[in-house]
PDB file as gemmi writes it, atoms N, CA and C in Angstrom:
CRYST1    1.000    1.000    1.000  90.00  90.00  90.00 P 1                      
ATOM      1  N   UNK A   1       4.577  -7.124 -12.625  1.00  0.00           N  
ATOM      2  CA  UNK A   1       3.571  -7.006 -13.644  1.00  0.00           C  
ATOM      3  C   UNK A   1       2.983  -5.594 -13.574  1.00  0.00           C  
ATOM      4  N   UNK A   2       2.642  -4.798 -14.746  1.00  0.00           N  
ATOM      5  CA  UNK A   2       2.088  -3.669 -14.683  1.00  0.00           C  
ATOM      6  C   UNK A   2       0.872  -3.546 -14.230  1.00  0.00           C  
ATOM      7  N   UNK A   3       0.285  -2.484 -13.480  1.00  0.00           N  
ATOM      8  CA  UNK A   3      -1.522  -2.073 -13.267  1.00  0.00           C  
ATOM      9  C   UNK A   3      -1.000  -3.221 -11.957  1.00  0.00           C  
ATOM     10  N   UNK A   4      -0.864  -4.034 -12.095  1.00  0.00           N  
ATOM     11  CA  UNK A   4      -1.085  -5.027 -10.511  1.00  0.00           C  
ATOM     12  C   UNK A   4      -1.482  -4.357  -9.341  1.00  0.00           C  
ATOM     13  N   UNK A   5      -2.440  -4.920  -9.111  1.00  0.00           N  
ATOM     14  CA  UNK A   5      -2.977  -4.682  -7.278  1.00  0.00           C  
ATOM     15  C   UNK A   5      -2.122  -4.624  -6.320  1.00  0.00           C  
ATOM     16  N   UNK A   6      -1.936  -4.070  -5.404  1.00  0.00           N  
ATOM     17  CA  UNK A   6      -1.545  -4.075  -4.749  1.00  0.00           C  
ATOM     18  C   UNK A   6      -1.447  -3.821  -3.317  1.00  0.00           C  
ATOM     19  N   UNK A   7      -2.880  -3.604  -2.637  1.00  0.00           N  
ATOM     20  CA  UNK A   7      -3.589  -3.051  -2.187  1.00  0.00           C  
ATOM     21  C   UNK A   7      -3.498  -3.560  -1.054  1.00  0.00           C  
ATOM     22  N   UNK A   8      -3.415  -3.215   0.534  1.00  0.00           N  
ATOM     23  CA  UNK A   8      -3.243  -3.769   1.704  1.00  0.00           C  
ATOM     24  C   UNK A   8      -3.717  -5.301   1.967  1.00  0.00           C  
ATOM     25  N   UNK A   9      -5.441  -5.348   1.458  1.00  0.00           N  
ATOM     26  CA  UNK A   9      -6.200  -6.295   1.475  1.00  0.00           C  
ATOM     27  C   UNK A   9      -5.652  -6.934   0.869  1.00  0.00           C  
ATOM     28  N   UNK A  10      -5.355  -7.118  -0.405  1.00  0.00           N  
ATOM     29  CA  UNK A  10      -4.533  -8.042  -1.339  1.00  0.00           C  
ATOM     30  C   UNK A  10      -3.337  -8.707  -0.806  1.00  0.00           C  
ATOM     31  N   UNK A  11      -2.828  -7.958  -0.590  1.00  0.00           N  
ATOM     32  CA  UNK A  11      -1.125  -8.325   0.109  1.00  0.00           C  
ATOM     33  C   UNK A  11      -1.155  -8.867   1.403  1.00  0.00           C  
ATOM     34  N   UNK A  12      -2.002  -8.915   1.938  1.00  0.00           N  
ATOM     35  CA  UNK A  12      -2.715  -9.734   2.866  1.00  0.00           C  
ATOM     36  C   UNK A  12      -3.680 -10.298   3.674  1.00  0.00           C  
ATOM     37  N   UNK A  13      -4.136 -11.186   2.466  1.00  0.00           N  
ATOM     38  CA  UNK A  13      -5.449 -12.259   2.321  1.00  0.00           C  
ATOM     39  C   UNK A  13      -5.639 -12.608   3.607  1.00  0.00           C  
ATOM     40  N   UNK A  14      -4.504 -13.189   4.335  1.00  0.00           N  
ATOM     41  CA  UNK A  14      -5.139 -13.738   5.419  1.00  0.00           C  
ATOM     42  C   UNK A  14      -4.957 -12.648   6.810  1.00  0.00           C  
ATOM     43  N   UNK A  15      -5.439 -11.810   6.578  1.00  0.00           N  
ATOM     44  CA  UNK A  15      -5.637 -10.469   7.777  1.00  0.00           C  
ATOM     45  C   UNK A  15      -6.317  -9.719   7.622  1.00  0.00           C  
ATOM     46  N   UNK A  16      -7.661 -10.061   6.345  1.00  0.00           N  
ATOM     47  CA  UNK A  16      -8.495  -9.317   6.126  1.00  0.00           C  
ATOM     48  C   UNK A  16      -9.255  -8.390   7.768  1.00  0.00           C  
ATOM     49  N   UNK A  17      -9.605  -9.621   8.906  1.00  0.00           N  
ATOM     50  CA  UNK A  17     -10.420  -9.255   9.755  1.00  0.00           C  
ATOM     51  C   UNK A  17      -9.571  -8.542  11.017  1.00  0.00           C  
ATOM     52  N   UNK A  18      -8.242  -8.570  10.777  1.00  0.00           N  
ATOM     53  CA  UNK A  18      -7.238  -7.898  11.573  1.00  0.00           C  
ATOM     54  C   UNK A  18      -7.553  -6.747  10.678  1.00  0.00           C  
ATOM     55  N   UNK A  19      -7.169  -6.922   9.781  1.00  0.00           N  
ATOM     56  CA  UNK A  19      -7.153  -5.029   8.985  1.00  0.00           C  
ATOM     57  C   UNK A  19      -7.800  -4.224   9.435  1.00  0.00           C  
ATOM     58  N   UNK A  20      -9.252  -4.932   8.789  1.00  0.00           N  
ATOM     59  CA  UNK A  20     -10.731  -4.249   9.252  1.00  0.00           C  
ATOM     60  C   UNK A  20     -10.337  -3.846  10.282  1.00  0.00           C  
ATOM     61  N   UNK A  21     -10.553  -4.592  11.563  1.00  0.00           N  
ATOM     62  CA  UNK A  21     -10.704  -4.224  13.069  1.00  0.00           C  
ATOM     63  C   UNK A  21      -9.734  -2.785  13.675  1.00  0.00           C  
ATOM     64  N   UNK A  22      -8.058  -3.378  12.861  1.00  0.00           N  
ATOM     65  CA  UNK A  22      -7.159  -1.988  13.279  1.00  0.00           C  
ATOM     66  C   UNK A  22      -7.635  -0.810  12.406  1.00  0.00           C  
ATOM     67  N   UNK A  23      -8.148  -0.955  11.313  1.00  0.00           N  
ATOM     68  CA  UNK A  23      -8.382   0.398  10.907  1.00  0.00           C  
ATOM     69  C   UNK A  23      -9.515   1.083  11.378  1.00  0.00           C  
ATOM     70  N   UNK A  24     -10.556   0.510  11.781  1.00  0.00           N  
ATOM     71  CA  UNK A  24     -11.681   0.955  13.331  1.00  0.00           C  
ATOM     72  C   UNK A  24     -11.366   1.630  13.900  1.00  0.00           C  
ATOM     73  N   UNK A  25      -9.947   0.774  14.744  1.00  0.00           N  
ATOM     74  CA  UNK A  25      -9.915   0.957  15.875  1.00  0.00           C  
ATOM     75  C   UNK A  25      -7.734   1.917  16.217  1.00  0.00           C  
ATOM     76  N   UNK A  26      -7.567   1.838  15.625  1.00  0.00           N  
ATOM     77  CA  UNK A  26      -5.886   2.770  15.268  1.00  0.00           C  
ATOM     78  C   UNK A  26      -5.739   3.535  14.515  1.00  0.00           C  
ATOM     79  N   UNK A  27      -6.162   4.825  14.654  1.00  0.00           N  
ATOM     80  CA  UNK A  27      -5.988   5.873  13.715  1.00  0.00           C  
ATOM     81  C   UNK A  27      -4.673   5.826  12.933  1.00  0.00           C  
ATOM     82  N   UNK A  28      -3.553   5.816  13.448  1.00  0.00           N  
ATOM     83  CA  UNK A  28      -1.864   5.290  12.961  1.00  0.00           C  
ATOM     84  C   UNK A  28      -1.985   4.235  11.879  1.00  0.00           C  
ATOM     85  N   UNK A  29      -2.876   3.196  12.021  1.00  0.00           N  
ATOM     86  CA  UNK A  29      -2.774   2.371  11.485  1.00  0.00           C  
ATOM     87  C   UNK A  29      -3.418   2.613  10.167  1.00  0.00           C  
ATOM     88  N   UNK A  30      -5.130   2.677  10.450  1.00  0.00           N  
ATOM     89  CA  UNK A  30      -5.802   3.589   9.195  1.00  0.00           C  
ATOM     90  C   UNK A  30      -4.944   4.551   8.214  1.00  0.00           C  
ATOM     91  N   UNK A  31      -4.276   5.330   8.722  1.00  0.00           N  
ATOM     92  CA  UNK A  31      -3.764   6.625   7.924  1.00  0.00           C  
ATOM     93  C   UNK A  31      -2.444   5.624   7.127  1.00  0.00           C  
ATOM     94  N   UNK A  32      -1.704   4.753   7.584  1.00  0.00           N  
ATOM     95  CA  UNK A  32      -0.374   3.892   6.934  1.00  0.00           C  
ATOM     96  C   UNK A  32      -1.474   2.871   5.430  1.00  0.00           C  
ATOM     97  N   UNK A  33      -2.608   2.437   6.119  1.00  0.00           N  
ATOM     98  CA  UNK A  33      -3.459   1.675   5.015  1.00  0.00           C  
ATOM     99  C   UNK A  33      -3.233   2.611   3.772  1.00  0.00           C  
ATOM    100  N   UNK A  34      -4.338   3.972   4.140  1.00  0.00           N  
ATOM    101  CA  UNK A  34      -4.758   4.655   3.147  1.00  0.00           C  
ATOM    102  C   UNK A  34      -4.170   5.556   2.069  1.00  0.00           C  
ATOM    103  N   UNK A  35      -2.394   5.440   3.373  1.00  0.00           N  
ATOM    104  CA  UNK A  35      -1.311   6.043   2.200  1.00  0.00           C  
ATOM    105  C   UNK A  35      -0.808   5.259   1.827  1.00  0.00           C  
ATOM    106  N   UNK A  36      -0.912   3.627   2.124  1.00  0.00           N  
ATOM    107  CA  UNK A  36      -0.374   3.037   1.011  1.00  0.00           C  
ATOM    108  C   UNK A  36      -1.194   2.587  -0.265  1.00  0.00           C  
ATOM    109  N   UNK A  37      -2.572   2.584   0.363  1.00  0.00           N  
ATOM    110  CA  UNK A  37      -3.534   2.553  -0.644  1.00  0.00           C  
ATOM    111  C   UNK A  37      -3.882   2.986  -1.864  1.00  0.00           C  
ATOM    112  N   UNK A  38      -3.450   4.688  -1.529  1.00  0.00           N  
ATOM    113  CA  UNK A  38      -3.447   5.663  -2.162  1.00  0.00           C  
ATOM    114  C   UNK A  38      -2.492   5.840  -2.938  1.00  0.00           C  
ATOM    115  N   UNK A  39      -0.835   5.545  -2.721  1.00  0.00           N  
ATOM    116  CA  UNK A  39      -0.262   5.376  -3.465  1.00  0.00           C  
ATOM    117  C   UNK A  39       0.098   4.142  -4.551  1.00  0.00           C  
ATOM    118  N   UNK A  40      -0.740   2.902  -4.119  1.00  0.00           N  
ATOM    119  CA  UNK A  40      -0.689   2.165  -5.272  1.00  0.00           C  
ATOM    120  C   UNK A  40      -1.431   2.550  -6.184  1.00  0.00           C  
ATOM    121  N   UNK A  41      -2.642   2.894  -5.933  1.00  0.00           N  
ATOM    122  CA  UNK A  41      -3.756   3.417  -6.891  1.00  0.00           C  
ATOM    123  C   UNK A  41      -2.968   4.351  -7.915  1.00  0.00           C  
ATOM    124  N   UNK A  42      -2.185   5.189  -7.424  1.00  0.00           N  
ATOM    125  CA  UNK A  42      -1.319   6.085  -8.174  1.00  0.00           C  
ATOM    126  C   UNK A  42      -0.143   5.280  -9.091  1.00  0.00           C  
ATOM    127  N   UNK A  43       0.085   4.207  -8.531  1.00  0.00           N  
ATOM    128  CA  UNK A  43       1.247   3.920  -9.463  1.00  0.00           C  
ATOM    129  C   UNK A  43       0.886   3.181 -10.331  1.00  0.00           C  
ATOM    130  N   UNK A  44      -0.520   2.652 -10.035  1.00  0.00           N  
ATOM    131  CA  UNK A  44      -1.160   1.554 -11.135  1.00  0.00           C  
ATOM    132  C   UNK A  44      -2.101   2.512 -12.363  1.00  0.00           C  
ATOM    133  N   UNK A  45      -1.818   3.466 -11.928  1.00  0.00           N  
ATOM    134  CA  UNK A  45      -2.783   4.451 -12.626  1.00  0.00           C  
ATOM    135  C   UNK A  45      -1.251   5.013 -13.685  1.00  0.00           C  
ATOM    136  N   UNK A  46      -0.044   5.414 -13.328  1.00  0.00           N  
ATOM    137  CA  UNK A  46       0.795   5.478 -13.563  1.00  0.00           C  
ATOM    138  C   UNK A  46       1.072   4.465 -14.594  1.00  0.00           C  
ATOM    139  N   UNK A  47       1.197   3.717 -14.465  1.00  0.00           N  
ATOM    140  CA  UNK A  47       1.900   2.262 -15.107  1.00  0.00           C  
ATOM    141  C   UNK A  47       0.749   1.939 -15.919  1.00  0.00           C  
ATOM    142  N   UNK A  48      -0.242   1.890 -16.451  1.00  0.00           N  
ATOM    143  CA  UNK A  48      -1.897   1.469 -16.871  1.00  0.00           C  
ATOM    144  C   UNK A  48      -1.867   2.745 -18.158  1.00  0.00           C  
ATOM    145  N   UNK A  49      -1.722   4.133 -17.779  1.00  0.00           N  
ATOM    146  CA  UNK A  49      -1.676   4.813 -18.747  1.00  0.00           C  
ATOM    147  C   UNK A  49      -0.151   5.373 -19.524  1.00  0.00           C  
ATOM    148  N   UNK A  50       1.198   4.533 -19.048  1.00  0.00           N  
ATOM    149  CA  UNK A  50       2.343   5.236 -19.661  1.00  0.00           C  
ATOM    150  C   UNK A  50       2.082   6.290 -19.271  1.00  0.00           C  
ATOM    151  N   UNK A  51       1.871   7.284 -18.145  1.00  0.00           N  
ATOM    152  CA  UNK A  51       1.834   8.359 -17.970  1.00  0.00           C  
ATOM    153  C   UNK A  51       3.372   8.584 -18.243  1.00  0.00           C  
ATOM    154  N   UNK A  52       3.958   9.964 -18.626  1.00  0.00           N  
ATOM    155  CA  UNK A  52       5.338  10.799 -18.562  1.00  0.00           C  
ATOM    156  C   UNK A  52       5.803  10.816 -17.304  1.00  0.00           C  
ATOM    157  N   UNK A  53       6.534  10.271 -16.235  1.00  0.00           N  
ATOM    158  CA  UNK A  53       7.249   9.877 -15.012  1.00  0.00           C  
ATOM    159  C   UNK A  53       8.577   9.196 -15.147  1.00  0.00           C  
ATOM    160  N   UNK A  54       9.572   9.808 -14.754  1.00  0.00           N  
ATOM    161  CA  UNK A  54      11.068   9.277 -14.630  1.00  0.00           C  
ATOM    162  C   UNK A  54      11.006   7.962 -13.927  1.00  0.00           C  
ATOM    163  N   UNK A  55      11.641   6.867 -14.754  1.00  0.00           N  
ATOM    164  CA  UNK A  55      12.191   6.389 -13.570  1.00  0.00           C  
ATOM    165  C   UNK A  55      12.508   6.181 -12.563  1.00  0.00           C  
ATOM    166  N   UNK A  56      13.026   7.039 -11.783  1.00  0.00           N  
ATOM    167  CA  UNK A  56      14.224   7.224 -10.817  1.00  0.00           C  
ATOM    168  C   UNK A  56      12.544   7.813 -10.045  1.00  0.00           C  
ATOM    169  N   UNK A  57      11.409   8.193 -10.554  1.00  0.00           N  
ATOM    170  CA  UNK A  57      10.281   8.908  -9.372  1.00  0.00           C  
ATOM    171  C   UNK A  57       9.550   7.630  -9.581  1.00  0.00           C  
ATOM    172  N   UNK A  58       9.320   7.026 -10.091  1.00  0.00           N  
ATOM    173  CA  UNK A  58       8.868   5.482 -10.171  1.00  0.00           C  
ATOM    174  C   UNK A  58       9.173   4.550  -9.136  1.00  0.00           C  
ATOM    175  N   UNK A  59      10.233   4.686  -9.376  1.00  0.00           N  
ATOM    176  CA  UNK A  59      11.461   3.699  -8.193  1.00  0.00           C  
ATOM    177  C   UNK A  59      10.634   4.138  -6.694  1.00  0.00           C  
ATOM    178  N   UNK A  60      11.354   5.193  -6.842  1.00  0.00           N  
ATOM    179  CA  UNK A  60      11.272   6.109  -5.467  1.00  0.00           C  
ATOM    180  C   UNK A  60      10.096   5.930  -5.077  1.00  0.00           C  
ATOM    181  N   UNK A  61       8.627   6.091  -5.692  1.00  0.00           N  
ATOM    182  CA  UNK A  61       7.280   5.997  -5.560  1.00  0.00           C  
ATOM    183  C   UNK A  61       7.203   4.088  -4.882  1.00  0.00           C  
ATOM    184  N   UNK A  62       7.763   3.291  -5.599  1.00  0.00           N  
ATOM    185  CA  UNK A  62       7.473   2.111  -5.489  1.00  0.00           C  
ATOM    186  C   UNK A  62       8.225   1.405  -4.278  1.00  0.00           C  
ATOM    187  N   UNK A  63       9.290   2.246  -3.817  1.00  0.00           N  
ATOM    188  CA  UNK A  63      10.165   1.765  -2.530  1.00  0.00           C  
ATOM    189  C   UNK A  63       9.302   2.627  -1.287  1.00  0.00           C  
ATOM    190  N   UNK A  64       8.556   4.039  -1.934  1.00  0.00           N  
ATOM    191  CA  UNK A  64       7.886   4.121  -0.445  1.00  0.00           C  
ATOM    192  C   UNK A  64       6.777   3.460  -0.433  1.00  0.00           C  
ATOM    193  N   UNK A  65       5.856   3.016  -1.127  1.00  0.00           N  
ATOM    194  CA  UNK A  65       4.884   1.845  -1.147  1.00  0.00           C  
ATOM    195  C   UNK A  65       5.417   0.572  -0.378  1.00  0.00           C  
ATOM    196  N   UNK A  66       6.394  -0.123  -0.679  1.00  0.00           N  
ATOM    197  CA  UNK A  66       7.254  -0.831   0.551  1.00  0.00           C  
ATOM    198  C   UNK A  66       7.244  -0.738   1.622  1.00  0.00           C  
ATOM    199  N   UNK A  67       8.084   0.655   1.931  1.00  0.00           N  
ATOM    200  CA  UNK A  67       8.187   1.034   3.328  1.00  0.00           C  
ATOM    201  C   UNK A  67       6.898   0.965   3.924  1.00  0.00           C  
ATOM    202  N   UNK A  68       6.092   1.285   3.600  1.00  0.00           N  
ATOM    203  CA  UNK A  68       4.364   1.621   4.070  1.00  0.00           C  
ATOM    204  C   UNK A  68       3.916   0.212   4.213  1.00  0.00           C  
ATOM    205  N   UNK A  69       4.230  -0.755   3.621  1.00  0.00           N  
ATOM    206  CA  UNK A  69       3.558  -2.223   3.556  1.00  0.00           C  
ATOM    207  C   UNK A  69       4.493  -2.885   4.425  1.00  0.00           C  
ATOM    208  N   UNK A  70       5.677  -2.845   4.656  1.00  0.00           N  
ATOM    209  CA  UNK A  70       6.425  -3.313   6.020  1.00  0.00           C  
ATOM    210  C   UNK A  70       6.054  -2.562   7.696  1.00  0.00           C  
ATOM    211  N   UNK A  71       5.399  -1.370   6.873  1.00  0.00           N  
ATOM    212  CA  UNK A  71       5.123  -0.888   8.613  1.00  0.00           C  
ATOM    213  C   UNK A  71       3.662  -1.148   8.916  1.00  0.00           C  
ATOM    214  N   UNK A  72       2.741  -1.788   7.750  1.00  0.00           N  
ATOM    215  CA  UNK A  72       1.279  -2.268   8.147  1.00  0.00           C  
ATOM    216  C   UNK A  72       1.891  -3.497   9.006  1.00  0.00           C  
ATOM    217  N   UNK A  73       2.854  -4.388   8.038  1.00  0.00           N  
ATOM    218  CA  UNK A  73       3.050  -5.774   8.074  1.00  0.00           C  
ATOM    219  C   UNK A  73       3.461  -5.531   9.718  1.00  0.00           C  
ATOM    220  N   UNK A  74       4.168  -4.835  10.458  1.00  0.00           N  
ATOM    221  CA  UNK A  74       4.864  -4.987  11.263  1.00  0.00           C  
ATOM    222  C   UNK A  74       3.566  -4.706  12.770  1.00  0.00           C  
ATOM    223  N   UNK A  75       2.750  -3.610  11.997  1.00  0.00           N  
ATOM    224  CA  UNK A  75       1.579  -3.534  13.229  1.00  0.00           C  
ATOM    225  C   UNK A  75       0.635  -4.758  12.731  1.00  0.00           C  
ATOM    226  N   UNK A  76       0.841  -5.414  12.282  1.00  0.00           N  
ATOM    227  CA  UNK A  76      -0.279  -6.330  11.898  1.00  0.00           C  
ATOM    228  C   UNK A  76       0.271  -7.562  13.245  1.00  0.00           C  
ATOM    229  N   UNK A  77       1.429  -7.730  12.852  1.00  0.00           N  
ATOM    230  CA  UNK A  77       2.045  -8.861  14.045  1.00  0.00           C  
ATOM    231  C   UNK A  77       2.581  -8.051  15.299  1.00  0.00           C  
ATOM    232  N   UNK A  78       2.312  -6.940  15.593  1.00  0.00           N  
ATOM    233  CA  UNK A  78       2.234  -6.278  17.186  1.00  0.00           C  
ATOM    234  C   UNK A  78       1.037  -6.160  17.632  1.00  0.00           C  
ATOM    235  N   UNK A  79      -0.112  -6.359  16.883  1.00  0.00           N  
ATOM    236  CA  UNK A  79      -1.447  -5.703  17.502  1.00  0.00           C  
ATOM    237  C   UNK A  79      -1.900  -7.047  18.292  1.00  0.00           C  
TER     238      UNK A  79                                                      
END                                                                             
């Protein structure tokens, strides 16, 4: 769906108080939030106004948003 949230918190409801706590307390962790944060904001901002963006940088934008949400997901169940 276009504009959709997508936002760490969102994507996972039930780790709100894990989030919080690692982003306190794991700088690594904070900085993976806020670039993935940052780049949804961008793609929903993207997608919301038809901004002029290829495809193929769309894609690319939306697979590293992935990567970034598998490596929260992955310190979320190591911490």
């Amino acid at each position: 769906m276009l504009g959709e949230n997508h936002s760490i918190h969102r994507e996972f409801p039930d780790h709100h108080q894990k989030i919080d706590e690692l982003v306190l307390n794991d700088p690594k962790f904070k900085a993976l939030v806020v670039e993935h944060d940052k780049l949804d904001k961008e793609i929903r901002g993207l997608e919301m106004r038809e901004s002029p963006v290829g495809d193929a940088q769309m894609e690319q934008m939306k697979r590293e948003r992935i990567r970034l949400k598998d490596q929260v997901y992955q310190r979320l169940n190591h911490a």
